[in-house]
XYZ file of C-alpha atoms in Angstrom:
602
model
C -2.485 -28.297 11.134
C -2.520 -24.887 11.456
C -1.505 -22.698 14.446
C -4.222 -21.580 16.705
C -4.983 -17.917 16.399
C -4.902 -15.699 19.390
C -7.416 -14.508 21.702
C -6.413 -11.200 20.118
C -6.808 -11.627 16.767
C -10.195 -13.601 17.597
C -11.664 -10.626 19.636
C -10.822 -8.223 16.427
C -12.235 -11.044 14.351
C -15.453 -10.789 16.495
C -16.107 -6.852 16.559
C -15.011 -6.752 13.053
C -17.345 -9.235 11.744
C -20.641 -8.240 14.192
C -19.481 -4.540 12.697
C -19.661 -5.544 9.382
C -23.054 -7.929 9.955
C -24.793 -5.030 11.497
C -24.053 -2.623 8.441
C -25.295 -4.506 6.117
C -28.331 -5.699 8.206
C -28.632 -9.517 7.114
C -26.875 -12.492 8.183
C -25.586 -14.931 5.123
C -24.962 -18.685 5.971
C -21.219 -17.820 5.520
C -21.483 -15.045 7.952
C -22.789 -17.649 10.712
C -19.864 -19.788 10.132
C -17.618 -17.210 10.177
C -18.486 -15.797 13.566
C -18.984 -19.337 15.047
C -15.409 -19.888 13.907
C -14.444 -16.235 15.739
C -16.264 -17.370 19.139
C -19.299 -15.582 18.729
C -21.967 -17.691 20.449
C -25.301 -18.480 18.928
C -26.974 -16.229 20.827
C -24.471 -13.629 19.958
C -25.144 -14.610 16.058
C -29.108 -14.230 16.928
C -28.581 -10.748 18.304
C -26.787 -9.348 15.144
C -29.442 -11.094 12.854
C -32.116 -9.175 14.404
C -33.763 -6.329 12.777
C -31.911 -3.361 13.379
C -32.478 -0.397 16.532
C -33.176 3.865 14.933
C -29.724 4.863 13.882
C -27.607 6.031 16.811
C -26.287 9.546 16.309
C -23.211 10.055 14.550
C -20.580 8.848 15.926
C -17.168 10.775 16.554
C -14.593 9.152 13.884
C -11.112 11.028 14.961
C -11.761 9.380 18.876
C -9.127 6.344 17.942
C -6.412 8.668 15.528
C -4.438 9.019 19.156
C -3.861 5.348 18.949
C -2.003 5.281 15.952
C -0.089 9.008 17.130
C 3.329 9.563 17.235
C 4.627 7.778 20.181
C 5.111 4.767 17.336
C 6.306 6.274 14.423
C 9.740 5.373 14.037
C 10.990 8.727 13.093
C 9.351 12.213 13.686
C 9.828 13.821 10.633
C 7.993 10.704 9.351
C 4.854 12.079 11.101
C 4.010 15.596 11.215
C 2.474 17.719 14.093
C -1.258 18.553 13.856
C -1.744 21.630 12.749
C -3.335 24.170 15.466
C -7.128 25.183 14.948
C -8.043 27.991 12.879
C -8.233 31.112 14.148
C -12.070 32.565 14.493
C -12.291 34.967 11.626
C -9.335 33.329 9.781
C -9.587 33.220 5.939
C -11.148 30.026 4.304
C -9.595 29.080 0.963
C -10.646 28.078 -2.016
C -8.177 24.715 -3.410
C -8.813 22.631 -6.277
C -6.591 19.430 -6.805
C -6.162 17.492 -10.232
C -6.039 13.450 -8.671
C -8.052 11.576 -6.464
C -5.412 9.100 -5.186
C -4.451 8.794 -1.743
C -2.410 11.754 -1.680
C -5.312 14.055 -2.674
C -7.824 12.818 -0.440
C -5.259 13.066 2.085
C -4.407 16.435 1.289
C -8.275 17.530 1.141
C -8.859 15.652 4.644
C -6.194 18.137 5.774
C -7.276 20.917 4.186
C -10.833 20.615 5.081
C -10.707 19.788 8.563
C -9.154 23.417 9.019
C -12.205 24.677 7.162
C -11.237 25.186 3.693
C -13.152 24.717 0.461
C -12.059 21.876 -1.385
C -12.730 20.485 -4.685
C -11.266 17.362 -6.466
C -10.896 16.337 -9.925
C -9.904 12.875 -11.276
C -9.611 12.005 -14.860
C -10.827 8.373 -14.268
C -14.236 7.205 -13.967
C -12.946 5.636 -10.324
C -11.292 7.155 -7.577
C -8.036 6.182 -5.879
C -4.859 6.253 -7.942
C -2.937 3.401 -7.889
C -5.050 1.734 -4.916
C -8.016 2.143 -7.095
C -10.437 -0.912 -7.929
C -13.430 -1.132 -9.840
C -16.013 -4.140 -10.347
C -16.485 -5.369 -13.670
C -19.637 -6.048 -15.848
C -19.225 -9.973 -13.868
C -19.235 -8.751 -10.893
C -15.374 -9.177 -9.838
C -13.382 -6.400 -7.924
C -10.273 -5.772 -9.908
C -7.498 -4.185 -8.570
C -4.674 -1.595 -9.615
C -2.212 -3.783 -7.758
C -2.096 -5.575 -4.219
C -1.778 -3.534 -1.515
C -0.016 -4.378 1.800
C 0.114 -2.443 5.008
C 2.990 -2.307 6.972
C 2.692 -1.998 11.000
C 4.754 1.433 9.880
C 2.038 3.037 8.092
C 1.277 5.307 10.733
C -0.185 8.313 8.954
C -1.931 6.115 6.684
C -3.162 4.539 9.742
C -3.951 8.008 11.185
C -6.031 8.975 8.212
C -8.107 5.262 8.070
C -8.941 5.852 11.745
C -10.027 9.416 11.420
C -12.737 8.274 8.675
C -13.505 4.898 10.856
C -11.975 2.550 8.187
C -8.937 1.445 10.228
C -11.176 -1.650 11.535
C -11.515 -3.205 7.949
C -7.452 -4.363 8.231
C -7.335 -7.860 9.127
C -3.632 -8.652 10.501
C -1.709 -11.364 9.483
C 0.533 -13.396 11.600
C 4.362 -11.949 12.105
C 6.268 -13.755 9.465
C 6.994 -13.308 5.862
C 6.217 -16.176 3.492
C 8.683 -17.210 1.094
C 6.689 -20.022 -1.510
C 9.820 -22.001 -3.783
C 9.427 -24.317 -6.211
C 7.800 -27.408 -5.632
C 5.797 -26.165 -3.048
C 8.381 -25.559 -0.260
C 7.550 -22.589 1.895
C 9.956 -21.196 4.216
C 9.486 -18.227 6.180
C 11.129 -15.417 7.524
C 9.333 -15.392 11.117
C 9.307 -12.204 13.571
C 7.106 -14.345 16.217
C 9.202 -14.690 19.315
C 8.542 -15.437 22.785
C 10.614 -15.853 25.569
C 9.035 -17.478 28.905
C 5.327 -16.963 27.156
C 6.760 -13.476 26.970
C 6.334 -11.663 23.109
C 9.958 -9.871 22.304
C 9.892 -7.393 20.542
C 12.260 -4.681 18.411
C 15.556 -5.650 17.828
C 15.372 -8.826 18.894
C 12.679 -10.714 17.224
C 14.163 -9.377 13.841
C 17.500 -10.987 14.983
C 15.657 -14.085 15.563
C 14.323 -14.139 12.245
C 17.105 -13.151 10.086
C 18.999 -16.151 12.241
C 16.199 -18.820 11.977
C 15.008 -18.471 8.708
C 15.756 -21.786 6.541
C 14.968 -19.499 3.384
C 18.821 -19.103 3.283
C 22.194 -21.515 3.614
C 24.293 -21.031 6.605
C 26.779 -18.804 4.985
C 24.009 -16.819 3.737
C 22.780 -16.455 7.211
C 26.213 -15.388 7.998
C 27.210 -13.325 5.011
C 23.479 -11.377 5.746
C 24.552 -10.792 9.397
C 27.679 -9.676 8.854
C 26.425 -6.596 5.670
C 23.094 -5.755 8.340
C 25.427 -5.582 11.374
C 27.468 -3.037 9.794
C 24.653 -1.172 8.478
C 23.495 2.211 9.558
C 20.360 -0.063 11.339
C 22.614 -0.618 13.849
C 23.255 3.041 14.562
C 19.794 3.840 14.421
C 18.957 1.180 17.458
C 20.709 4.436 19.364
C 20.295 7.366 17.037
C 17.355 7.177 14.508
C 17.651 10.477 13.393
C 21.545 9.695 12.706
C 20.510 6.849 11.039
C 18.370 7.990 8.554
C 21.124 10.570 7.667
C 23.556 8.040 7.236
C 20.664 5.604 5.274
C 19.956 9.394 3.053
C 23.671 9.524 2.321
C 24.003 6.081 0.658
C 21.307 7.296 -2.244
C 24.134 6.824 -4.980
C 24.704 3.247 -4.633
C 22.422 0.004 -5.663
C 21.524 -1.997 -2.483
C 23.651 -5.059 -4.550
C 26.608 -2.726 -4.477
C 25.911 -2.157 -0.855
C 25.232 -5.289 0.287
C 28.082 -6.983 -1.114
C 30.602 -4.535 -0.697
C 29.294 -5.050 2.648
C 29.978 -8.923 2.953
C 26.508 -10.031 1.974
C 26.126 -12.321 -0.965
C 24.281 -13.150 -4.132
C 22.573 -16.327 -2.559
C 20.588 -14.175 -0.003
C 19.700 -11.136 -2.818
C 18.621 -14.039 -5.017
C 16.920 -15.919 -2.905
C 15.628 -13.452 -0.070
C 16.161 -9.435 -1.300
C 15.299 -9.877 -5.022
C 11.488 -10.911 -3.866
C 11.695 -8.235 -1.120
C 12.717 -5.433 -3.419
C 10.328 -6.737 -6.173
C 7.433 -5.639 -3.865
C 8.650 -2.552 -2.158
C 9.624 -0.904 -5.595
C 9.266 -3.576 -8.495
C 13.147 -3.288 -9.075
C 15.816 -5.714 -8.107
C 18.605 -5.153 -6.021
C 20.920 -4.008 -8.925
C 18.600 -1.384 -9.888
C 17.404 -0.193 -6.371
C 18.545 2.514 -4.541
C 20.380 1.068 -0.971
C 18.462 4.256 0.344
C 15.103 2.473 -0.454
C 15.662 -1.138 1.102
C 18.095 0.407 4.090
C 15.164 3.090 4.882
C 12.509 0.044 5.522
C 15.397 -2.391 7.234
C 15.567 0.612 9.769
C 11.791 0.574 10.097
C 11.930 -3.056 10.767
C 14.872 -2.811 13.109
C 13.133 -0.175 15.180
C 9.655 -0.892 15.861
C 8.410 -3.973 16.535
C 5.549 -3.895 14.950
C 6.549 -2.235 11.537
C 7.057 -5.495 9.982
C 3.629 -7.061 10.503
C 1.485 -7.278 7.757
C -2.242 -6.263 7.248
C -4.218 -5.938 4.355
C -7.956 -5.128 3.752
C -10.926 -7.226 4.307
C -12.238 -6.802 1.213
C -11.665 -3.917 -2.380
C -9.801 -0.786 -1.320
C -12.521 0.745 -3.198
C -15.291 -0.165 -0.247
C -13.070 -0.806 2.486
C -10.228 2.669 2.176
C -11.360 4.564 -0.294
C -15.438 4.886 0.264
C -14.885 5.885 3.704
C -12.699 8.658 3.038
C -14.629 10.081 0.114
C -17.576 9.660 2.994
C -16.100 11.993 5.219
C -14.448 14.013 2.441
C -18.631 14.651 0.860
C -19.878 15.117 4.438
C -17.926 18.296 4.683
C -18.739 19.421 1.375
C -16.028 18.580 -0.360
C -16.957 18.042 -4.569
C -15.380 14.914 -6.292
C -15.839 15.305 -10.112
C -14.426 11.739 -11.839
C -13.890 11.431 -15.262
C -12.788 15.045 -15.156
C -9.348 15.582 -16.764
C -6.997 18.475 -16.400
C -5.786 19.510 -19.811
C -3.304 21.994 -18.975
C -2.646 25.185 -16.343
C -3.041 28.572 -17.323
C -0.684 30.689 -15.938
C 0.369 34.459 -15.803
C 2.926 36.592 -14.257
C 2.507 39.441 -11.459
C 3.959 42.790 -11.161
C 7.229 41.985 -9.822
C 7.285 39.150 -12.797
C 6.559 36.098 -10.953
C 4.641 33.127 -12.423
C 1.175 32.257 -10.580
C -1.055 29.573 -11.567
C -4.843 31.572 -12.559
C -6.520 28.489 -13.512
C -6.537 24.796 -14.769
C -8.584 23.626 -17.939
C -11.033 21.043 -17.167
C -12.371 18.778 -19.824
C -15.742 16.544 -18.460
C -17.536 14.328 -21.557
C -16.029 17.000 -24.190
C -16.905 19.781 -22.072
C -14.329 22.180 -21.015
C -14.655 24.817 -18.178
C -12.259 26.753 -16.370
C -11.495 25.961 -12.448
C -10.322 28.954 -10.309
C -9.053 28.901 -6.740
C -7.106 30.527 -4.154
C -4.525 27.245 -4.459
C -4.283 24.257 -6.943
C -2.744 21.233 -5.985
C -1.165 18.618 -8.636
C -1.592 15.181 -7.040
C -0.714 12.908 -9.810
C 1.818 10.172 -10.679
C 5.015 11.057 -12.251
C 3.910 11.221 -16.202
C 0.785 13.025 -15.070
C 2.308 15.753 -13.044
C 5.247 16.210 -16.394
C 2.137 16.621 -18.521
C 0.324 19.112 -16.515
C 3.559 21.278 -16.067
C 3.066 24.119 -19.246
C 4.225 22.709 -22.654
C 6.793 25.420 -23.302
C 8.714 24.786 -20.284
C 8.718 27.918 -19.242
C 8.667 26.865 -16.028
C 10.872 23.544 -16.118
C 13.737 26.462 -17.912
C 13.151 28.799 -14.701
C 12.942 26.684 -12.016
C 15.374 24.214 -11.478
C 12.677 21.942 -9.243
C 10.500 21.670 -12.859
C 13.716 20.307 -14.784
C 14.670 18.192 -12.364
C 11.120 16.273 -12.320
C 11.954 15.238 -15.690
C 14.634 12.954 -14.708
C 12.159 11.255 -12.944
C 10.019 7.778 -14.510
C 7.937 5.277 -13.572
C 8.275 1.455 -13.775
C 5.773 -0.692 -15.340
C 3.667 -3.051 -13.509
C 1.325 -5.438 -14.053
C -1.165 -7.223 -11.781
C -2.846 -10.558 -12.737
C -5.784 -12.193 -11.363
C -6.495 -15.613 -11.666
C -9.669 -17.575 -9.863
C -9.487 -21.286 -8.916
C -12.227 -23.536 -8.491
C -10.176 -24.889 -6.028
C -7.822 -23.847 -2.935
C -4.343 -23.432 -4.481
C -2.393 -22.605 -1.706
C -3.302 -24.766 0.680
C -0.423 -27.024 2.398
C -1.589 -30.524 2.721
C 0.024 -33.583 5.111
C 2.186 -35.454 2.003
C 5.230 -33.668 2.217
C 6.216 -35.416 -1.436
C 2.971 -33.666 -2.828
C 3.117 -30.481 -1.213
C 6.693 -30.095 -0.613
C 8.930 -30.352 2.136
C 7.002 -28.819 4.865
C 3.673 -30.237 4.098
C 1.516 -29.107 6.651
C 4.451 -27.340 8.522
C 2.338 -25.698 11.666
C 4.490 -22.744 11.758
C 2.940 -21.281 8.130
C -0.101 -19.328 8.886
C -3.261 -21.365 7.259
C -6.764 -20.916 7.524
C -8.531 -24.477 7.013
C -12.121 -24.902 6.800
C -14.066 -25.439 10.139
C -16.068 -28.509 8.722
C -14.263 -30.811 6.748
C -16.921 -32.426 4.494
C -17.406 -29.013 3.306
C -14.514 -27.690 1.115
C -16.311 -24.321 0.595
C -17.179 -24.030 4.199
C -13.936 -21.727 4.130
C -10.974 -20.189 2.574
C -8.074 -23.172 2.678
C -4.724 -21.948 2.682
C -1.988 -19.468 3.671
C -3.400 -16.452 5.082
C -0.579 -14.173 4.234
C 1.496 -11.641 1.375
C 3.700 -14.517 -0.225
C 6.985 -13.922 -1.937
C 8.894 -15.883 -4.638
C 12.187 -15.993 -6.122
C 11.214 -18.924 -7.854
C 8.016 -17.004 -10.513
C 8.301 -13.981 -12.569
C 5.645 -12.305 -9.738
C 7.539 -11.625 -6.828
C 4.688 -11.019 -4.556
C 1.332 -12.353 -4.433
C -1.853 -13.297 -1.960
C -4.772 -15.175 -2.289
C -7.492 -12.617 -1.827
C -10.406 -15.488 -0.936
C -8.620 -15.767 1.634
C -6.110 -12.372 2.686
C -9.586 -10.263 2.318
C -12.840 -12.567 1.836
C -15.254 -9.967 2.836
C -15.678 -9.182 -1.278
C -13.676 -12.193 -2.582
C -14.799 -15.329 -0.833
C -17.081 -17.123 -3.464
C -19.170 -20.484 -1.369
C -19.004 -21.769 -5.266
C -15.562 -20.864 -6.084
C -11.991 -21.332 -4.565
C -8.603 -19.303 -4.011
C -9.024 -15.797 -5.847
C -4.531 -14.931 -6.354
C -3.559 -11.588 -7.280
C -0.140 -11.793 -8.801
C 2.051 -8.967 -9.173
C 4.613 -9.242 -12.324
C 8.080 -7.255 -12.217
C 9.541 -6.785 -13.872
C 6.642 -6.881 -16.511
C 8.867 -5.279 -19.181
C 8.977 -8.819 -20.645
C 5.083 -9.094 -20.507
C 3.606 -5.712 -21.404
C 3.447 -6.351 -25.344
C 1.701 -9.968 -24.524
C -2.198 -10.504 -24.855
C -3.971 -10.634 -21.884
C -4.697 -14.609 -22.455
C -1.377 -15.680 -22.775
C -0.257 -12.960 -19.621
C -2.569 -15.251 -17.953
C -1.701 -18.592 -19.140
C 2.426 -17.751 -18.321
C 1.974 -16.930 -14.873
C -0.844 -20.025 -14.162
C 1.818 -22.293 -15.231
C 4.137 -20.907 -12.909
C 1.279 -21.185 -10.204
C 1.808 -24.765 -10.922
C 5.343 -24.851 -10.467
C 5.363 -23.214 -6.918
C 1.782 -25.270 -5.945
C 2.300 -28.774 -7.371
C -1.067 -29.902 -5.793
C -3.240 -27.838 -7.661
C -2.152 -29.424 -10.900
C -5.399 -30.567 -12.745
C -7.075 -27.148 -12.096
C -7.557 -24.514 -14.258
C -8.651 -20.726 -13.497
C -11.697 -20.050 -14.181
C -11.694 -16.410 -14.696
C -8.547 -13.933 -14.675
C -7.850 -10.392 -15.233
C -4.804 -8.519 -16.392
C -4.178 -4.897 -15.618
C -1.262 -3.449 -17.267
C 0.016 0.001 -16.013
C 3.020 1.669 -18.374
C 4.181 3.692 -15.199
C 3.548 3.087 -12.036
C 5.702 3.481 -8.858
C 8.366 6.438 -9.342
C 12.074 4.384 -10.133
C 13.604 4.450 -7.369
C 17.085 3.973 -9.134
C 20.126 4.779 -7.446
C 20.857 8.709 -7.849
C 17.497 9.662 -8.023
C 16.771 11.333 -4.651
C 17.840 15.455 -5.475
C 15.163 15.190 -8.348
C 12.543 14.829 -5.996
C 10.766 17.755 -5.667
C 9.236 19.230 -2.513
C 5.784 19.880 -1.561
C 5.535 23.692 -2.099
C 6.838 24.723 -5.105
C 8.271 28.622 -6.942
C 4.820 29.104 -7.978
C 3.196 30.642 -4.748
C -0.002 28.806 -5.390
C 0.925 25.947 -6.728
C 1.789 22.540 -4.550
C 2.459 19.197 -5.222
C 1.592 15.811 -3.389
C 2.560 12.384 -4.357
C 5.227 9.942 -3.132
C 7.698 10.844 -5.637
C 7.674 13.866 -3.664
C 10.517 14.249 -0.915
C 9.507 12.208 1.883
C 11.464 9.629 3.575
C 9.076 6.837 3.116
C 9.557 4.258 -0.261
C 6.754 5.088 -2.557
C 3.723 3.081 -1.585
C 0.396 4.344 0.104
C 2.108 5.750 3.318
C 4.203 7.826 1.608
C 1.416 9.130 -0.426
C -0.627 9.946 2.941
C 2.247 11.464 4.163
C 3.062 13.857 1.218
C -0.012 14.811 1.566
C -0.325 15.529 4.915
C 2.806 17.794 3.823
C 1.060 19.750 1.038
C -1.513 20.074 3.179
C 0.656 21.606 6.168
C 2.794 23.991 3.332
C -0.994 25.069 1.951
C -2.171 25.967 5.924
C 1.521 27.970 6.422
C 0.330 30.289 3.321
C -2.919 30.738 4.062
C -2.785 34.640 4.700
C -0.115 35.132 2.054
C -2.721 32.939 -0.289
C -5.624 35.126 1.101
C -4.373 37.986 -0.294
């Protein structure tokens, strides 16, 4: 059985759901189950089925960014102040950025709310970096990679609820999944009440760090004793302090950390391996402690920062299309398969570099781009290759040679498609493994049992493994079944291989066929299925390594060149790199561009 969701999460199941139903304007068979499931009452489901009323005026889209605002970001420095409203008469820039990821659209949502003229260019025939997707010639949404968001992705949050996506996150229930061989899940759970009473921040993480049966006693103990001398602890008092002190320990792996610390190997090979896997597809050798210590803090201080969400449905339709929505609306220009070959450059009066244009190449076309500002919003290998080839720059200024320390690690994300529900936990505890049907893992089960397409069957949740070469993984029929629920079709997983060193020179088929069989190994009772499609996206360099000793070559937002900024997550921000602290960066670009405006002007 699985537990009973709350009135909450039913109400947001509702409003999401009717939201959706009305957009589209029809009402699919699948759609009636789904909001009979929520609560919605026939009449309810009759009243979104019928034909739609004139189009109500536009609605205002920043009314709900408040909610997400600063009172809950764990750190301020981790969430910038709003910049004031232009002056009347002030000037209006010109900016052109090279990358349509999520730190340039959040840079250009920054830029042109304060009026500016903004133009974006992106080398790839889709939009969104490395939380792009794209739908094949069949029809499937593949993804970049899988994309989780924590309850501390605040200006990520920000940004979604100033372009009215924030309601396409469906959350998951408070506990981290841990899937071992043989089908035993154990879970690292954050629900706690007290009296019917929810406790919150520290407490509920102490409850699951001391409850979780993913780790032996003396794990348990071993964990406490490395956390409780941590420099969490200080920052249940003194956040600021304790990011310092988390800042400071840069040099060291989180293994030498940890165990110099008291922890042991049994809870970084059985818990932190998996956990550091997803946050920066390293292990805990080859992870900075700054990294894993920055989230624990997160997670310490907030209660919510360790919930999950994740979209309910591609980030192409569900994050990205909105933005680029209210990005067009303004007038901003999005060119795709538009690549910048290199930046021309030239030196002033006084001898100082300024960027005077970037060379654009569209279908073997090339053309010039001028503006006022140009912003490089790229990964790390494509911000080294638009730097200028004779290093000029990277000789000058110390910030250029320093980038080039910096790599990224290779990644690669599987898809495989059942015809069957993999993941569901069924009542024979010797076929599914020792917890069966254990009530406390999060499963959505079909509402009518005679049909088993009625719904997605399974756990409803990011899953971990120390027990598979993919660390992390979800079944997206059921995560996000707004585009990957299939009536015909079963559990859709999206697998996430690191370190995929070992796999990058492998064909796609036999990528596919390795990480099935280890499917099988963690799911016993979907032997005698096979997938029926699968996709393999290999990426060279992805996230920035985030190797011990890496932090002073970050560089910052605003650079020696006067009119030249970067944005990415490599940049220095103190948030791991993932989406938030792409958003963020570029919510910093953004604020370093607005600070130069009349210098810029000029």
């Amino acid at each position: 059985m699985n537990a009973a969701p709350s009135s909450q999460l039913q109400q947001f199941q509702e409003c999401r759901l009717c939201g959706l139903l009305a957009a589209d304007r029809q009402l699919t068979r699948r759609a009636r189950r789904q909001l009979q499931r929520a609560g919605v009452s026939q009449r309810a489901v009759q009243a979104v089925a019928a034909p739609p009323a004139p189009a109500p005026a536009p609605r205002n889209l920043v009314s709900n960014v408040s909610e997400v605002g600063i009172r809950d970001a764990p750190l301020k420095p981790l969430f910038p102040d709003e910049p004031p409203p232009p002056k009347e008469g002030s000037p209006k820039l010109r900016v052109a950025i090279v990358g349509c990821g999520l730190a340039g659209l959040s840079t250009a949502v920054e830029l042109v709310d304060q009026g500016h003229e903004v133009e974006i260019f992106e080398s790839r025939p889709f939009i969104g970096g490395k939380v792009g997707s794209f739908v094949d010639k069949a029809g499937n949404h593949i993804e970049l990679g899988l994309h989780v968001f924590f309850g501390c992705y605040h200006n990520l949050f920000r940004l979604m609820a100033k372009v009215g996506a924030l309601e396409n996150l469906l959350p998951k229930e408070h506990a981290h999944t841990f899937v071992n061989t043989g089908g035993d899940v154990r879970l690292l759970d954050f629900r706690f009440k007290l009296g019917g009473k929810d406790i919150g921040a520290p407490f509920h993480g102490l409850k699951a760090f001391f409850t979780t049966d993913q780790l032996s006693a003396l794990d348990k103990a071993q964990n406490s004793l490395a956390l409780g001398t941590s420099p969490v602890v200080r920052a249940l008092v003194d956040p600021e302090g304790g990011m310092r002190s988390v800042r400071s320990l840069d040099n060291q792996s989180f293994s030498d950390w940890f165990k110099g610390h008291g922890g042991s190997q049994g809870s970084i090979d059985r818990m932190w391996n998996p956990v550091a896997y997803a946050l920066g597809f390293l292990d805990c050798d080859n992870i900075s402690a700054r990294c894993m210590l920055s989230i624990f803090q997160f997670f310490a201080t907030k209660t919510d920062a360790s919930r999950l969400r994740m979209l309910n449905g591609s980030p192409a339709d569900r994050l990205l299309r909105p933005i680029t929505d209210y990005l067009e609306a303004r007038g901003v220009k999005i060119h795709t398969r538009t690549g910048a070959r290199d930046m021309l450059w030239e030196e002033d009066e006084d001898g100082r570099p300024r960027v005077s244009g970037i060379r654009m190449t569209t279908a073997g076309r090339e053309r010039i781009v001028k503006a006022d500002a140009y912003v490089a919003a790229l990964d790390v290998p494509g911000v080294k290759r638009l730097i200028p080839e004779d290093h000029a720059w990277s000789k000058r200024f110390d910030v250029f040679g320093k980038m080039h320390r910096l790599s990224g690690v290779p990644v690669i994300t599987v898809q495989l498609r059942y015809p069957g529900w993999v993941t569901e936990l069924g009542p024979k505890p010797e076929k599914h493994g020792k917890h069966g049907s254990n009530p406390a893992v999060p499963q959505r089960l079909s509402s009518d049992p005679a049909d088993p397409n009625a719904a997605g069957r399974g756990i409803d949740n990011l899953l971990y493994s120390a027990d598979a070469d993919f660390s992390c993984f979800a079944d997206l029929a059921i995560t996000s079944p707004v585009d990957y629920y299939r009536e015909d079709q079963g559990s859709l997983l999206q697998c996430v291989l690191t370190p995929a060193d070992p796999y990058m020179p492998l064909s796609n088929e036999e990528i596919a066929d390795r990480v099935h069989k280890q499917v099988l190994n963690l799911f016993p009772s979907a032997r005698g299925m096979a997938p029926v499609f699968h996709s393999v996206v290999k990426i060279g360099q992805s996230l920035y390594r985030e190797a011990p000793g890496m932090e002073p070559f970050r560089p910052p937002q605003k650079t020696p060149i006067d009119n030249f900024f970067l944005a990415g997550s490599y940049t220095q921000q103190d948030y791991i790199d993932s989406m938030e602290g792409a958003t963020l960066s570029g919510r910093l670009c953004a604020g370093k561009i607005i600070n130069a405006v009349p210098q810029l002007a000029s």
